[in-house]
Short mmCIF file of C-alpha atoms in Angstrom, two decimals:
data_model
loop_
_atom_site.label_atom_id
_atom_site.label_comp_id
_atom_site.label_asym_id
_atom_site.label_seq_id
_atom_site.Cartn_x
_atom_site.Cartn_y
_atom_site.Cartn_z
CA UNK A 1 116.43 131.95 90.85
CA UNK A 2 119.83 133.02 91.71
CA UNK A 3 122.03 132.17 88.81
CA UNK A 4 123.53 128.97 90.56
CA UNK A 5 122.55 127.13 87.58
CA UNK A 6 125.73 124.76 88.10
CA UNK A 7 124.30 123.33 91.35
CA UNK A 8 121.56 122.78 90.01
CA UNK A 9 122.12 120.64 87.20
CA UNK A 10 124.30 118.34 89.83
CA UNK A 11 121.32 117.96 92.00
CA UNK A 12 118.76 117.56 89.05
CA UNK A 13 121.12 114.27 87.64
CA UNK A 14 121.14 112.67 91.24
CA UNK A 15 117.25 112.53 91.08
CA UNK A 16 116.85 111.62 87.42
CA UNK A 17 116.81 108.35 85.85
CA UNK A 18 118.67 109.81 82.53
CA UNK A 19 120.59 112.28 81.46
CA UNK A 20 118.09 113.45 78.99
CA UNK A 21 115.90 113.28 81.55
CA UNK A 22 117.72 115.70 84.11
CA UNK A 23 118.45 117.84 81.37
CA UNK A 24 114.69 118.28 80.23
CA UNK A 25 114.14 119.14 84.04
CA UNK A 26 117.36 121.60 83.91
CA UNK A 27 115.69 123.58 81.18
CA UNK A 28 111.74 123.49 82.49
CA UNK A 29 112.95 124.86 85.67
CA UNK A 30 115.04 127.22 84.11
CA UNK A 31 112.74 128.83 81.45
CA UNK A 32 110.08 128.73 84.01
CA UNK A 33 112.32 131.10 86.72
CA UNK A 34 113.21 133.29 84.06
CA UNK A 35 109.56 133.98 82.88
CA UNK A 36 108.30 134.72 86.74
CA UNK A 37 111.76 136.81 87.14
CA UNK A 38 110.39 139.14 84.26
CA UNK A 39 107.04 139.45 84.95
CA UNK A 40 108.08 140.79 88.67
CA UNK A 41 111.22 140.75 89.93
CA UNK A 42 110.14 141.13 93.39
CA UNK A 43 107.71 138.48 93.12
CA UNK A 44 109.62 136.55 95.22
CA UNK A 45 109.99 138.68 98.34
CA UNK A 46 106.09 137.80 98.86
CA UNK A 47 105.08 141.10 97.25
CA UNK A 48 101.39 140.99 96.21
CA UNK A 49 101.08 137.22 96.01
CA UNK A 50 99.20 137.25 99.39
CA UNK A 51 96.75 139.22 97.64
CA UNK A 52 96.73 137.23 94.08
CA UNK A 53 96.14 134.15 95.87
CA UNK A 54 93.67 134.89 98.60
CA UNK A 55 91.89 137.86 96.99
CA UNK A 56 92.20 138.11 93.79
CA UNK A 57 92.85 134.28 92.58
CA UNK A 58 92.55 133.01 88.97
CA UNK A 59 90.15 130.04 88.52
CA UNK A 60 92.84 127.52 88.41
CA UNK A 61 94.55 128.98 90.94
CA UNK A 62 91.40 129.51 92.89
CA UNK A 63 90.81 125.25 92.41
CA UNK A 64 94.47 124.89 93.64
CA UNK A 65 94.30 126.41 96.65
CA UNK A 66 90.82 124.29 97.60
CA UNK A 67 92.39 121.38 96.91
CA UNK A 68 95.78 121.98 98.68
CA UNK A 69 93.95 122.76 101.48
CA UNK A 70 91.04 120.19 101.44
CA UNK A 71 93.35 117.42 101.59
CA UNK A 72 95.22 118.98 104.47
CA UNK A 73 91.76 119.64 106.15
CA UNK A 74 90.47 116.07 105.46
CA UNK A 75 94.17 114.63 106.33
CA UNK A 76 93.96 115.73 110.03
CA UNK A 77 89.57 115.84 110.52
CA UNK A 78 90.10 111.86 109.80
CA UNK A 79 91.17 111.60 113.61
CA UNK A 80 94.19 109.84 112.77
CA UNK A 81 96.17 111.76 115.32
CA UNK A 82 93.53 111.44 117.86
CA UNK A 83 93.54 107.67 117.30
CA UNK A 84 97.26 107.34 117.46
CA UNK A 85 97.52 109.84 120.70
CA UNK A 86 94.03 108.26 122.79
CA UNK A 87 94.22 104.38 121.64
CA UNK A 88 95.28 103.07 124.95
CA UNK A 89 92.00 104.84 126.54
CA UNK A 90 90.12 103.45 123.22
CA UNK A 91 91.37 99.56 123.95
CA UNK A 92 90.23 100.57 127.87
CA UNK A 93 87.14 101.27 126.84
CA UNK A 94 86.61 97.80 124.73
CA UNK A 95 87.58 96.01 127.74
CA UNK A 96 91.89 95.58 127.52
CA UNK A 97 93.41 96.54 130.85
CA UNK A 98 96.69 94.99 130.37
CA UNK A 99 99.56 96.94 130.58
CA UNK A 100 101.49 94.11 128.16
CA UNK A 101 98.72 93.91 126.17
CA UNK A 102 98.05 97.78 125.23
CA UNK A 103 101.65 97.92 124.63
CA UNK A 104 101.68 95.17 122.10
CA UNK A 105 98.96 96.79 120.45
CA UNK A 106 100.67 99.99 120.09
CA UNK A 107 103.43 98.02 118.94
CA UNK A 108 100.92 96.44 116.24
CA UNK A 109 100.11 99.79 115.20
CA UNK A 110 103.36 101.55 114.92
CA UNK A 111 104.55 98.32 112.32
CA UNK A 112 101.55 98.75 110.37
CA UNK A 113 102.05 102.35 109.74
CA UNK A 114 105.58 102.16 108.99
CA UNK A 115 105.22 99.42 106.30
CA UNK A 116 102.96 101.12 104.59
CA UNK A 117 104.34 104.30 104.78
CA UNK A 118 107.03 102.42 102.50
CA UNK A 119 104.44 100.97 100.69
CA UNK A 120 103.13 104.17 99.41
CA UNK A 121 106.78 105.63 99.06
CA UNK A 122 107.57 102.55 96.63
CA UNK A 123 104.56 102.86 94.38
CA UNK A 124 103.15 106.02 94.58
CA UNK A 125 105.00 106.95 91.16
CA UNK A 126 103.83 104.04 89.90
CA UNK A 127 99.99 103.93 90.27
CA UNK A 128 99.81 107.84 90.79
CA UNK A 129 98.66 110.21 93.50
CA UNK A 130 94.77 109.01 93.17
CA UNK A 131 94.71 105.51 92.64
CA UNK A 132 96.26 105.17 96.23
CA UNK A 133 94.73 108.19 97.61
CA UNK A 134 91.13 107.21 96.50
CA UNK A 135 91.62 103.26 97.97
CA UNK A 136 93.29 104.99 101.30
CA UNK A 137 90.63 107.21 102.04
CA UNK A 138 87.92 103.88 100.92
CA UNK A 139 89.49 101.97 103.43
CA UNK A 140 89.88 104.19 106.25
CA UNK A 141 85.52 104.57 106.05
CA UNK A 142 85.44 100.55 106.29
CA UNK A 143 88.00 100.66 108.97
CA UNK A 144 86.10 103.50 111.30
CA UNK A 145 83.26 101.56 110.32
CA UNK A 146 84.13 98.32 111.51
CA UNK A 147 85.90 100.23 114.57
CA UNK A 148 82.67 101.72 115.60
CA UNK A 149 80.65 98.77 115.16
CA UNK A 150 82.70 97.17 117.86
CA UNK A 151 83.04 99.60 120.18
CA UNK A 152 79.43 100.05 120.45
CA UNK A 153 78.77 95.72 120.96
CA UNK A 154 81.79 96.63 123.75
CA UNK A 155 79.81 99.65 125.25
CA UNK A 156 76.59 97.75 125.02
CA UNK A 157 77.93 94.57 126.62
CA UNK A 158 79.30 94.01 129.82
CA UNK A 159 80.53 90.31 128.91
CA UNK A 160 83.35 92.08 126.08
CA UNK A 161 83.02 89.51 123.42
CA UNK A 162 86.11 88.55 121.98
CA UNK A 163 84.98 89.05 118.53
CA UNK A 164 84.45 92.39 119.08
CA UNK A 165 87.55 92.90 120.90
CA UNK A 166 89.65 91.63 117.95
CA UNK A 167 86.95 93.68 115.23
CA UNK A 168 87.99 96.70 116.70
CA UNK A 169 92.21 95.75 117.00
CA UNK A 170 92.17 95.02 113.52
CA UNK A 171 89.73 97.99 112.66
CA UNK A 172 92.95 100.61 114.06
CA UNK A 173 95.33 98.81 112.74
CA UNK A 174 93.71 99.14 108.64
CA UNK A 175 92.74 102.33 109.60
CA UNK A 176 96.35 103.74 110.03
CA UNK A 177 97.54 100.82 107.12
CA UNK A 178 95.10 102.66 104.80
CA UNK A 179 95.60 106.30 106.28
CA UNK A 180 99.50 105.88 105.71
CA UNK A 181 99.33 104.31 102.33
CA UNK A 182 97.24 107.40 101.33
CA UNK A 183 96.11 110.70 102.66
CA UNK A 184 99.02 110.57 105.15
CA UNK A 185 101.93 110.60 102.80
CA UNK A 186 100.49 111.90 99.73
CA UNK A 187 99.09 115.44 101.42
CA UNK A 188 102.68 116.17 101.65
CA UNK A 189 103.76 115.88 98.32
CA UNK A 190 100.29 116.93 96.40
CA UNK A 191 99.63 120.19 98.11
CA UNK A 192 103.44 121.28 97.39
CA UNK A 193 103.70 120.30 93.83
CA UNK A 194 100.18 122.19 93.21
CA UNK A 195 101.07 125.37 93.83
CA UNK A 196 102.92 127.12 90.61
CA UNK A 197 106.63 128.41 91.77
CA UNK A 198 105.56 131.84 92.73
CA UNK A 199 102.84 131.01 95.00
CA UNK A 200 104.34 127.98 96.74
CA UNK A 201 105.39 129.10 99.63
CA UNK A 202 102.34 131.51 100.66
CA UNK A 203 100.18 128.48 99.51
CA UNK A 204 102.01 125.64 101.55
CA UNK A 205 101.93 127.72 103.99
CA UNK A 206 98.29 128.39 104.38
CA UNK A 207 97.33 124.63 103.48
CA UNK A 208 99.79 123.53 106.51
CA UNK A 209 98.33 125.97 108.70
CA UNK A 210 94.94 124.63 108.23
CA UNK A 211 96.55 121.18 108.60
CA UNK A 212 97.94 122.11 112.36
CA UNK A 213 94.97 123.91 113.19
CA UNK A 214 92.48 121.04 112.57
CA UNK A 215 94.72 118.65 114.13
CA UNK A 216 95.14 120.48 117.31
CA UNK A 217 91.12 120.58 117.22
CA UNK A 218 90.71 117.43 116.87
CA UNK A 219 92.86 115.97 119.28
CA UNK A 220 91.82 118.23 122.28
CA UNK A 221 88.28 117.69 121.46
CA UNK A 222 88.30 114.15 121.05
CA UNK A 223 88.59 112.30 124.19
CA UNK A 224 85.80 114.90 125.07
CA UNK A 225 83.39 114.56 122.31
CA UNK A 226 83.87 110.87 123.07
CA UNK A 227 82.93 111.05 126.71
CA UNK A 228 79.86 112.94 126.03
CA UNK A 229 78.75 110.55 122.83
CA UNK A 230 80.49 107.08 123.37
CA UNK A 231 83.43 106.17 121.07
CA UNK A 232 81.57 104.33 118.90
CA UNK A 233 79.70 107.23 117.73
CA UNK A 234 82.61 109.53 117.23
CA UNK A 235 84.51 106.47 114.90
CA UNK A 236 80.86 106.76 112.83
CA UNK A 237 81.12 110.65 112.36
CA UNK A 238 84.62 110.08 111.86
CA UNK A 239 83.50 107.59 109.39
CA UNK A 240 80.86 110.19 107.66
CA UNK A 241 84.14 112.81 107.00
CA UNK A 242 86.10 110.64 105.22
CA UNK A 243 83.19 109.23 102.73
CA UNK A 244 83.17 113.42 102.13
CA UNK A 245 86.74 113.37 101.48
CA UNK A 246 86.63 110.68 99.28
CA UNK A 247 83.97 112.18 96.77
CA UNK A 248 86.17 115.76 97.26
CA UNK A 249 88.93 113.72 96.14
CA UNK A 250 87.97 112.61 93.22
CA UNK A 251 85.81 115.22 91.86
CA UNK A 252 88.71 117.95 92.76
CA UNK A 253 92.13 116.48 92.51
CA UNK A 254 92.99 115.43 89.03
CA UNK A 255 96.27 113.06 88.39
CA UNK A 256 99.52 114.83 88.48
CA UNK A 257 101.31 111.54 88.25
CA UNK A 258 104.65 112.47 85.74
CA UNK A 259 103.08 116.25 84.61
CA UNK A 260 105.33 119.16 84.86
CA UNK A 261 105.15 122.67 86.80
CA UNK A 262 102.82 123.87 83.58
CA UNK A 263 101.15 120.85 82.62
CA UNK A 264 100.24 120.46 86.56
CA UNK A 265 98.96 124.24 86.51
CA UNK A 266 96.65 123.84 83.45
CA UNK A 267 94.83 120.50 84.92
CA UNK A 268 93.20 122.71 87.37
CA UNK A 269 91.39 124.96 84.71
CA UNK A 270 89.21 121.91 83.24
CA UNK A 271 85.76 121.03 84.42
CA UNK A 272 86.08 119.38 88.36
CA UNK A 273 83.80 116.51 86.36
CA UNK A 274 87.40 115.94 84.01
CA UNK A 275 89.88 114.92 86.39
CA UNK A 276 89.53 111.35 86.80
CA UNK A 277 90.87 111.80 82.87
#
C-alpha cells in the first residue's frame, strides 16, 4: 500500500517455496492494493468500512463476518480456558488432593497441548483448515463427554473409583490434545485470512473482541455455574456447545486450504450447503 514494493518481494521469497511462486504472490498482492487504492483512497484510514461491514454488508461479506466470529465465539464458549485456569479445583473435586499429584497433572496437560499445537502447525497446510478443525471440535464433545461422565460417578460416590479418576485425567488431557490441534490454532489464522484486505482490520478486530469477551465470561462464571450445578453437568453443556460448533463448522466455513485473497472472497457467496466442496 505504500509503494515499498522492494520489501516486499524480499519478504514474499522467504515464505515461498519457489520463485514463481513468490512472484505469483508479488503480483496478487499488488494488483489487489492497487484496485482497493482506486476505488477509495481513504479506504484505509477506516473511513466507511465500519459501516460497509456492520450495516450495510454484502452477502459474502455478511457470511464472512459470521463465520470469523462464530469460530472465535465457539473457540472460547468451549471452556477451554476455564479448564486450563480451574483444573486443580476440577481434580479436587474427583477426589486428588496431592499437591505432587495435581502438579503432575498440570504437567500432563501443558505437554499435551504443546505437541499438538505443533501437530496442527505441521499439517494444517496439508489436510486443510476443516479436516482438522471438524475432527478437533469431534473430539473435544467425546472428551467433555467422557469428562462429565466421571465427574458425576466421582460426585455420586464417596469411595472415588479409580476408573473414574483416570476417565476423567485422560478426558482433560484429549480435550486440550483435540482443542489445540483444532479450534485453538486454526481461529487464528481462519478469521484473519477471511476478511478481504480492506476490511481486515475492522473485522479481526470485532471477531477478537467477541473472542475476549466470551472468554472473560466464561471463566468468571465457571467455577460458579459449577458450584451451583456440579461439574459434571457444566462438562455436559459444555459438551452440547461444541456438537453446535461442529455442525456451524461445517455448514459455514468452506476450505480455504491454498485459495487466494479473491478466490477466498468468492467461496463465501455459494450456498452454506456447498462448502464441504
Amino acid at each position: 500500500m505504500k509503494g515499498r514494493y522492494g520489501e516486499a518481494k524480499k519478504i514474499i521469497q522467504k515464505i515461498s517455496h519457489t520463485m514463481e511462486e513468490a512472484e505469483s504472490r508479488f503480483q496478487e498482492i499488488k494488483m489487489a492494493a492497487s484496485r482497493m487504492d482506486s476505488e477509495n483512497s481513504s479506504q484505509f484510514s477506516g473511513k466507511g468500512v465500519w459501516k460497509e461491514l456492520l450495516l450495510t454488508p454484502s452477502p459474502s461479506l455478511r457470511r464472512i463476518l459470521i463465520a470469523a466470529v462464530g469460530m472465535n465465539f465457539f473457540m472460547q464458549a468451549s471452556g477451554n480456558d476455564a479448564v486450563v485456569y480451574y483444573s486443580p479445583q476440577v481434580f479436587k473435586a474427583a477426589g486428588i488432593h496431592n499437591k505432587r499429584h495435581l502438579f503432575g497433572i498440570t504437567v500432563i496437560m501443558g505437554l499435551s497441548k504443546t505437541f499438538f499445537v505443533l501437530v496442527s502447525a505441521l499439517f494444517l497446510d496439508r489436510f486443510g483448515r476443516r479436516p482438522l478443525l471438524l475432527l478437533g471440535t469431534l473430539g473435544m464433545v467425546f472428551s467433555l463427554v467422557g469428562l462429565g461422565l466421571g465427574s458425576k460417578f466421582l460426585a455420586e460416590n464417596n469411595s472415588k473409583p479409580t476408573w473414574a479418576i483416570v476417565l476423567s485425567i485422560i478426558a482433560v488431557c484429549a480435550f486440550l490434545s483435540f482443542f489445540s490441534i483444532g479450534i485453538g490454532p486454526i481461529t487464528w489464522v481462519y478469521s484473519s485470512e477471511i476478511f478481504p484486505m480492506k476490511y481486515r482490520a475492522q473485522g479481526t478486530s470485532v471477531a477478537i473482541s467477541v473472542n475476549r469477551l466470551v472468554s472473560g465470561g466464561v471463566a468468571m462464571s465457571f467455577l460458579t455455574i459449577a458450584n451451583k450445578i456440579t461439574f459434571a453437568r457444566v462438562f455436559f453443556i459444555l459438551a452440547g456447545i461444541m456438537t453446535m460448533a461442529t455442525i456451524f463448522f461445517y455448514f459455514l466455513l468452506p476450505e480455504t486450504k491454498g485459495k487466494t485473497l479473491e478466490e477466498i472472497e468468492g467461496l463465501f457467496e455459494d450456498r452454506p450447503s456447498d462448502v464441504e466442496n
